[in-house]
Short mmCIF file of C-alpha atoms in Angstrom, two decimals:
data_model
loop_
_atom_site.label_atom_id
_atom_site.label_comp_id
_atom_site.label_asym_id
_atom_site.label_seq_id
_atom_site.Cartn_x
_atom_site.Cartn_y
_atom_site.Cartn_z
CA MET A 1 -112.29 -19.60 62.92
CA THR A 2 -114.25 -16.95 61.07
CA ALA A 3 -114.60 -16.62 57.34
CA ALA A 4 -112.33 -13.48 57.51
CA SER A 5 -109.51 -15.12 59.35
CA ALA A 6 -109.65 -18.10 57.05
CA SER A 7 -109.42 -15.93 54.03
CA ALA A 8 -106.40 -14.15 55.69
CA ALA A 9 -104.54 -17.47 56.19
CA PRO A 10 -101.28 -17.69 54.31
CA ALA A 11 -101.37 -19.65 51.11
CA GLN A 12 -99.45 -22.95 50.99
CA PRO A 13 -96.13 -22.38 49.30
CA GLY A 14 -95.64 -24.01 45.95
CA LEU A 15 -93.26 -24.37 42.99
CA ALA A 16 -93.30 -21.82 40.24
CA ARG A 17 -95.27 -22.99 37.12
CA ARG A 18 -92.80 -22.04 34.57
CA LEU A 19 -92.85 -24.93 32.07
CA GLY A 20 -94.96 -25.23 28.98
CA LEU A 21 -95.51 -28.24 26.76
CA LEU A 22 -92.39 -28.04 24.94
CA ASP A 23 -90.22 -28.01 27.91
CA ALA A 24 -92.10 -30.87 29.73
CA THR A 25 -91.84 -33.00 26.43
CA VAL A 26 -88.04 -32.34 26.09
CA LEU A 27 -87.44 -33.27 29.66
CA GLY A 28 -89.37 -36.53 28.99
CA LEU A 29 -87.48 -37.34 25.95
CA GLY A 30 -84.08 -36.65 27.66
CA ALA A 31 -85.04 -39.12 30.31
CA MET A 32 -86.16 -41.86 27.75
CA ILE A 33 -83.55 -41.37 24.99
CA GLY A 34 -80.72 -41.88 27.40
CA ALA A 35 -77.82 -44.29 27.42
CA GLY A 36 -80.19 -47.25 26.68
CA ILE A 37 -80.39 -46.43 23.07
CA PHE A 38 -76.66 -46.74 22.80
CA ALA A 39 -76.36 -49.96 24.83
CA VAL A 40 -79.45 -52.03 25.23
CA MET A 41 -79.91 -53.17 21.78
CA PRO A 42 -77.10 -55.85 21.74
CA ALA A 43 -78.61 -57.40 24.98
CA ALA A 44 -82.04 -57.39 23.53
CA ALA A 45 -80.82 -58.98 20.18
CA ARG A 46 -79.07 -61.72 22.19
CA ALA A 47 -82.45 -62.50 23.94
CA ALA A 48 -84.79 -62.21 21.00
CA GLY A 49 -82.76 -62.83 17.95
CA GLY A 50 -84.79 -61.93 14.79
CA GLY A 51 -87.63 -61.07 17.08
CA LEU A 52 -85.96 -57.83 18.29
CA LEU A 53 -88.75 -55.70 16.74
CA ILE A 54 -91.47 -57.76 18.19
CA GLY A 55 -89.97 -57.24 21.60
CA LEU A 56 -89.72 -53.55 20.94
CA ALA A 57 -93.42 -53.44 19.87
CA ILE A 58 -94.41 -55.33 23.18
CA ALA A 59 -92.29 -52.87 25.22
CA ALA A 60 -94.05 -50.05 23.57
CA VAL A 61 -97.66 -51.27 24.17
CA VAL A 62 -96.82 -52.03 27.84
CA ALA A 63 -95.19 -48.51 28.08
CA PHE A 64 -98.36 -46.98 26.42
CA CYS A 65 -100.63 -48.54 28.81
CA ASN A 66 -98.67 -47.39 31.72
CA ALA A 67 -98.16 -43.96 30.29
CA THR A 68 -101.71 -43.41 29.64
CA ALA A 69 -102.58 -44.40 33.19
CA SER A 70 -99.95 -41.96 34.45
CA ALA A 71 -101.31 -39.35 32.22
CA GLN A 72 -104.95 -39.67 33.53
CA LEU A 73 -103.62 -39.73 37.13
CA ALA A 74 -101.69 -36.58 36.45
CA ALA A 75 -104.59 -34.84 34.91
CA ARG A 76 -106.65 -35.76 38.10
CA TYR A 77 -104.12 -34.93 40.58
CA PRO A 78 -101.94 -31.92 39.18
CA SER A 79 -99.48 -31.77 41.97
CA SER A 80 -95.84 -32.76 42.49
CA GLY A 81 -95.16 -36.20 43.92
CA GLY A 82 -95.72 -38.56 41.02
CA SER A 83 -96.11 -42.27 42.11
CA TYR A 84 -96.21 -41.23 45.86
CA LEU A 85 -99.17 -38.75 45.31
CA TYR A 86 -101.06 -41.23 43.10
CA GLY A 87 -100.68 -44.18 45.49
CA ARG A 88 -101.56 -42.04 48.55
CA GLU A 89 -104.68 -40.43 47.02
CA ARG A 90 -106.06 -43.61 45.48
CA LEU A 91 -104.90 -46.35 47.91
CA GLY A 92 -103.94 -44.75 51.09
CA GLU A 93 -101.02 -43.48 53.11
CA TRP A 94 -99.09 -46.86 53.19
CA PRO A 95 -99.20 -47.62 49.51
CA GLY A 96 -98.31 -44.07 48.75
CA PHE A 97 -95.41 -44.45 51.25
CA LEU A 98 -94.22 -47.63 49.55
CA ALA A 99 -94.73 -46.20 46.06
CA GLY A 100 -92.77 -43.12 46.99
CA TRP A 101 -89.85 -44.97 48.32
CA SER A 102 -89.82 -47.42 45.53
CA LEU A 103 -89.58 -44.38 43.26
CA VAL A 104 -86.66 -43.01 45.33
CA ILE A 105 -84.76 -46.28 45.42
CA GLY A 106 -85.38 -46.99 41.77
CA LYS A 107 -84.25 -43.56 40.60
CA THR A 108 -81.13 -43.46 42.80
CA ALA A 109 -80.00 -46.89 41.25
CA SER A 110 -80.82 -45.49 37.83
CA CYS A 111 -78.88 -42.16 38.65
CA ALA A 112 -75.81 -44.27 39.62
CA ALA A 113 -75.95 -46.45 36.41
CA MET A 114 -76.23 -43.36 34.22
CA ALA A 115 -73.60 -41.59 35.91
CA LEU A 116 -71.26 -44.36 35.52
CA THR A 117 -72.09 -44.95 31.96
CA PHE A 118 -71.46 -41.20 31.32
CA ALA A 119 -68.16 -41.54 32.83
CA ALA A 120 -67.31 -44.78 30.87
CA TYR A 121 -67.76 -42.72 27.62
CA ALA A 122 -66.06 -39.48 28.97
CA VAL A 123 -62.81 -40.39 30.72
CA PRO A 124 -60.44 -43.37 31.35
CA VAL A 125 -61.28 -46.12 33.90
CA ALA A 126 -59.23 -44.59 36.63
CA TRP A 127 -61.16 -41.41 36.62
CA GLN A 128 -64.68 -42.83 36.16
CA ARG A 129 -65.88 -42.87 39.59
CA PRO A 130 -64.83 -39.33 40.62
CA VAL A 131 -66.20 -38.06 37.24
CA ALA A 132 -69.55 -39.90 37.79
CA ALA A 133 -70.04 -38.36 41.19
CA LEU A 134 -69.00 -34.81 39.84
CA ALA A 135 -71.65 -35.19 37.17
CA VAL A 136 -74.22 -36.05 39.68
CA VAL A 137 -73.31 -33.16 41.73
CA ALA A 138 -73.11 -30.62 38.78
CA LEU A 139 -76.55 -31.50 37.58
CA ALA A 140 -78.01 -31.29 41.06
CA VAL A 141 -76.68 -27.75 41.15
CA VAL A 142 -78.40 -26.94 37.85
CA GLY A 143 -81.56 -28.22 39.29
CA CYS A 144 -81.10 -26.24 42.41
CA LEU A 145 -80.85 -23.03 40.22
CA GLY A 146 -84.31 -23.60 38.85
CA VAL A 147 -86.51 -25.54 36.53
CA THR A 148 -86.12 -23.19 33.72
CA ARG A 149 -82.34 -23.65 33.73
CA THR A 150 -82.89 -27.32 33.83
CA ALA A 151 -85.15 -27.23 30.89
CA ARG A 152 -82.72 -25.19 28.81
CA LEU A 153 -79.88 -27.63 29.53
CA ALA A 154 -82.35 -30.49 28.51
CA ARG A 155 -82.94 -28.83 25.22
CA VAL A 156 -79.37 -28.62 24.45
CA ILE A 157 -78.72 -32.18 25.42
CA ILE A 158 -81.56 -33.59 23.45
CA THR A 159 -80.45 -31.58 20.30
CA VAL A 160 -77.04 -33.06 20.45
CA VAL A 161 -78.39 -36.59 21.13
CA LEU A 162 -80.85 -36.43 18.29
CA ALA A 163 -78.18 -34.93 15.97
CA VAL A 164 -76.00 -37.79 16.66
CA ILE A 165 -78.70 -40.46 16.16
CA ALA A 166 -79.63 -38.70 12.84
CA LEU A 167 -75.86 -38.97 11.84
CA VAL A 168 -76.10 -42.68 12.61
CA LEU A 169 -79.41 -43.10 10.57
CA VAL A 170 -77.78 -41.52 7.59
CA ALA A 171 -74.61 -43.70 8.08
CA GLY A 172 -76.86 -46.80 8.08
CA LEU A 173 -78.21 -45.71 4.56
CA VAL A 174 -74.70 -45.33 3.31
CA ALA A 175 -73.54 -48.60 4.75
CA GLY A 176 -76.16 -50.65 3.21
CA GLY A 177 -77.04 -54.21 4.22
CA PRO A 178 -75.15 -56.35 6.54
CA SER A 179 -71.70 -57.42 5.46
CA ALA A 180 -70.47 -59.39 8.38
CA GLY A 181 -73.75 -60.07 10.35
CA THR A 182 -74.82 -63.41 8.93
CA GLY A 183 -72.34 -65.74 10.63
CA PRO A 184 -73.00 -67.34 14.04
CA VAL A 185 -71.80 -65.35 16.91
CA ALA A 186 -71.45 -66.89 20.50
CA GLY A 187 -74.51 -65.88 22.75
CA VAL A 188 -76.92 -65.60 19.82
CA VAL A 189 -80.08 -67.61 20.56
CA ASP A 190 -82.98 -68.60 18.41
CA THR A 191 -86.20 -66.58 18.44
CA THR A 192 -88.44 -67.94 21.22
CA PRO A 193 -91.46 -66.40 22.88
CA TYR A 194 -89.42 -66.22 26.12
CA GLY A 195 -86.57 -64.53 24.54
CA VAL A 196 -88.85 -61.94 22.89
CA LEU A 197 -90.45 -61.19 26.21
CA GLN A 198 -87.00 -60.99 27.84
CA SER A 199 -86.04 -58.43 25.18
CA ALA A 200 -89.34 -56.60 25.74
CA GLY A 201 -88.41 -56.23 29.54
CA LEU A 202 -84.95 -54.88 28.64
CA LEU A 203 -86.48 -52.42 26.03
CA PHE A 204 -89.12 -51.18 28.44
CA PHE A 205 -86.42 -49.71 30.55
CA ALA A 206 -85.87 -47.20 27.57
CA PHE A 207 -89.33 -45.95 27.82
CA ALA A 208 -89.62 -45.45 31.63
CA GLY A 209 -88.50 -41.72 31.56
CA TYR A 210 -92.09 -40.51 31.03
CA ALA A 211 -92.62 -40.95 34.78
CA ARG A 212 -90.14 -37.93 35.10
CA ILE A 213 -92.82 -35.75 33.52
CA ALA A 214 -95.60 -36.83 35.95
CA THR A 215 -93.44 -35.55 38.94
CA MET A 216 -93.57 -32.03 37.62
CA GLY A 217 -97.28 -31.27 38.42
CA GLU A 218 -96.43 -28.00 40.26
CA GLU A 219 -93.86 -26.77 37.80
CA VAL A 220 -95.84 -26.93 34.47
CA ARG A 221 -98.54 -24.39 33.35
CA ASP A 222 -102.10 -26.05 33.37
CA PRO A 223 -100.84 -29.45 34.40
CA ALA A 224 -103.98 -31.11 33.87
CA ARG A 225 -103.79 -30.63 30.04
CA THR A 226 -99.92 -30.29 29.67
CA ILE A 227 -98.69 -33.28 31.53
CA PRO A 228 -100.92 -35.95 29.72
CA ARG A 229 -99.99 -34.35 26.31
CA ALA A 230 -96.34 -34.16 27.18
CA ILE A 231 -96.21 -37.75 28.44
CA LEU A 232 -97.79 -39.18 25.11
CA LEU A 233 -95.65 -36.81 22.85
CA ALA A 234 -92.61 -37.83 24.73
CA LEU A 235 -93.35 -41.51 24.37
CA GLY A 236 -94.28 -41.24 20.84
CA GLY A 237 -91.14 -39.49 19.91
CA ALA A 238 -88.99 -41.97 21.79
CA LEU A 239 -90.80 -44.96 20.06
CA VAL A 240 -90.15 -43.50 16.65
CA VAL A 241 -86.41 -43.05 17.51
CA TYR A 242 -85.97 -46.58 18.93
CA ALA A 243 -87.70 -48.05 16.10
CA LEU A 244 -85.49 -46.20 13.55
CA VAL A 245 -82.44 -47.21 15.34
CA ALA A 246 -83.43 -50.84 15.77
CA VAL A 247 -84.31 -51.16 12.03
CA THR A 248 -80.99 -49.49 11.09
CA LEU A 249 -78.83 -51.76 13.41
CA LEU A 250 -80.48 -54.81 12.11
CA GLY A 251 -80.27 -53.67 8.50
CA VAL A 252 -76.51 -52.83 8.72
CA LEU A 253 -75.15 -55.27 11.25
CA GLY A 254 -77.54 -58.09 11.29
CA GLU A 255 -78.88 -59.68 14.35
CA ALA A 256 -75.81 -61.84 15.02
CA ARG A 257 -73.35 -59.09 14.87
CA LEU A 258 -75.64 -56.87 16.67
CA ALA A 259 -75.84 -59.25 19.60
CA GLY A 260 -72.08 -59.34 19.77
CA SER A 261 -71.35 -55.68 19.64
CA THR A 262 -70.31 -53.56 22.40
CA ALA A 263 -71.08 -50.39 20.65
CA PRO A 264 -73.56 -50.95 17.80
CA LEU A 265 -74.07 -47.34 16.80
CA ALA A 266 -70.38 -46.73 16.45
CA ASP A 267 -70.11 -50.02 14.43
CA VAL A 268 -72.68 -48.41 11.89
CA VAL A 269 -70.79 -45.16 11.34
CA ARG A 270 -67.59 -47.42 11.14
CA ASP A 271 -69.19 -49.73 8.44
CA ALA A 272 -70.15 -46.60 6.44
CA GLY A 273 -66.43 -45.62 6.34
CA TRP A 274 -66.95 -42.67 8.72
CA ALA A 275 -64.14 -43.32 11.25
CA TRP A 276 -64.19 -39.68 12.16
CA ALA A 277 -67.82 -40.11 13.49
CA VAL A 278 -66.90 -42.75 16.03
CA PRO A 279 -65.90 -40.10 18.68
CA VAL A 280 -69.06 -38.18 17.81
CA VAL A 281 -71.22 -41.06 18.66
CA ALA A 282 -69.38 -41.40 21.96
CA VAL A 283 -70.10 -37.79 22.67
CA GLY A 284 -73.71 -38.47 21.91
CA ALA A 285 -73.87 -41.33 24.29
CA ALA A 286 -72.34 -39.40 27.07
CA ALA A 287 -74.72 -36.47 26.44
CA ALA A 288 -77.67 -38.96 26.53
CA CYS A 289 -76.62 -40.11 30.00
CA LEU A 290 -76.57 -36.54 31.23
CA GLY A 291 -79.99 -36.02 29.72
CA ALA A 292 -81.44 -39.04 31.67
CA LEU A 293 -79.74 -37.71 34.88
CA LEU A 294 -81.65 -34.28 34.82
#
């Protein structure tokens, strides 16, 4: 093949690079601040007891190590593919194949869980499965319409979720200290190293959404710089939100009552005397699930 014919060869098709730093960060935040913040704290409190914040710190450190590794790989290989691409380029075809399928299987299970959680907040039990499936299809259609529409929807969703969380934090200031959280509750365990590590494992799930950013190597502008920065910004933002929520829940409900709660954020606004805000919290939880599904 001559140089002239080589230069005339058609370029490989690729995705349009339309996302900036803000859009990539918002998509990552939407994936991280999902239903977990509304549901995972009681299970973590049952495992860690008073060591809940230590478990959160451990989860954050592990997530930071993982996220910085993902950021470095994304800067080195600024293409779509995420874990599949990194495994293939660094370890070979088979490790990349296994990493890719692990990602697909894990995200499929996560998608099902988030869709069902959304439906649980949105509709009665009899309608939950059809609505969950409809939510997945609807968001898939949005994704097919283009990444810019996905980013716009993510902005709306994360705005709603953060507004609801801010409402809960203000309610926590109004409610004050725990009034019913000092007595024993079934299932509460003493703080042990194993329990703290168990809570860290549960809380780490909340931070796993930064992998969503790493898969957008062909959709962001200047990916070698944008993706690492977006990963760290999204992780930092999610950590701040989770820490504020955890401190509020422990301060208002106490570890015992938190461990026995099925809707701790709703309990906080209820303790503040804001019964009108309980449905608002449910809307925020449903929106958070949709954000994680994008």
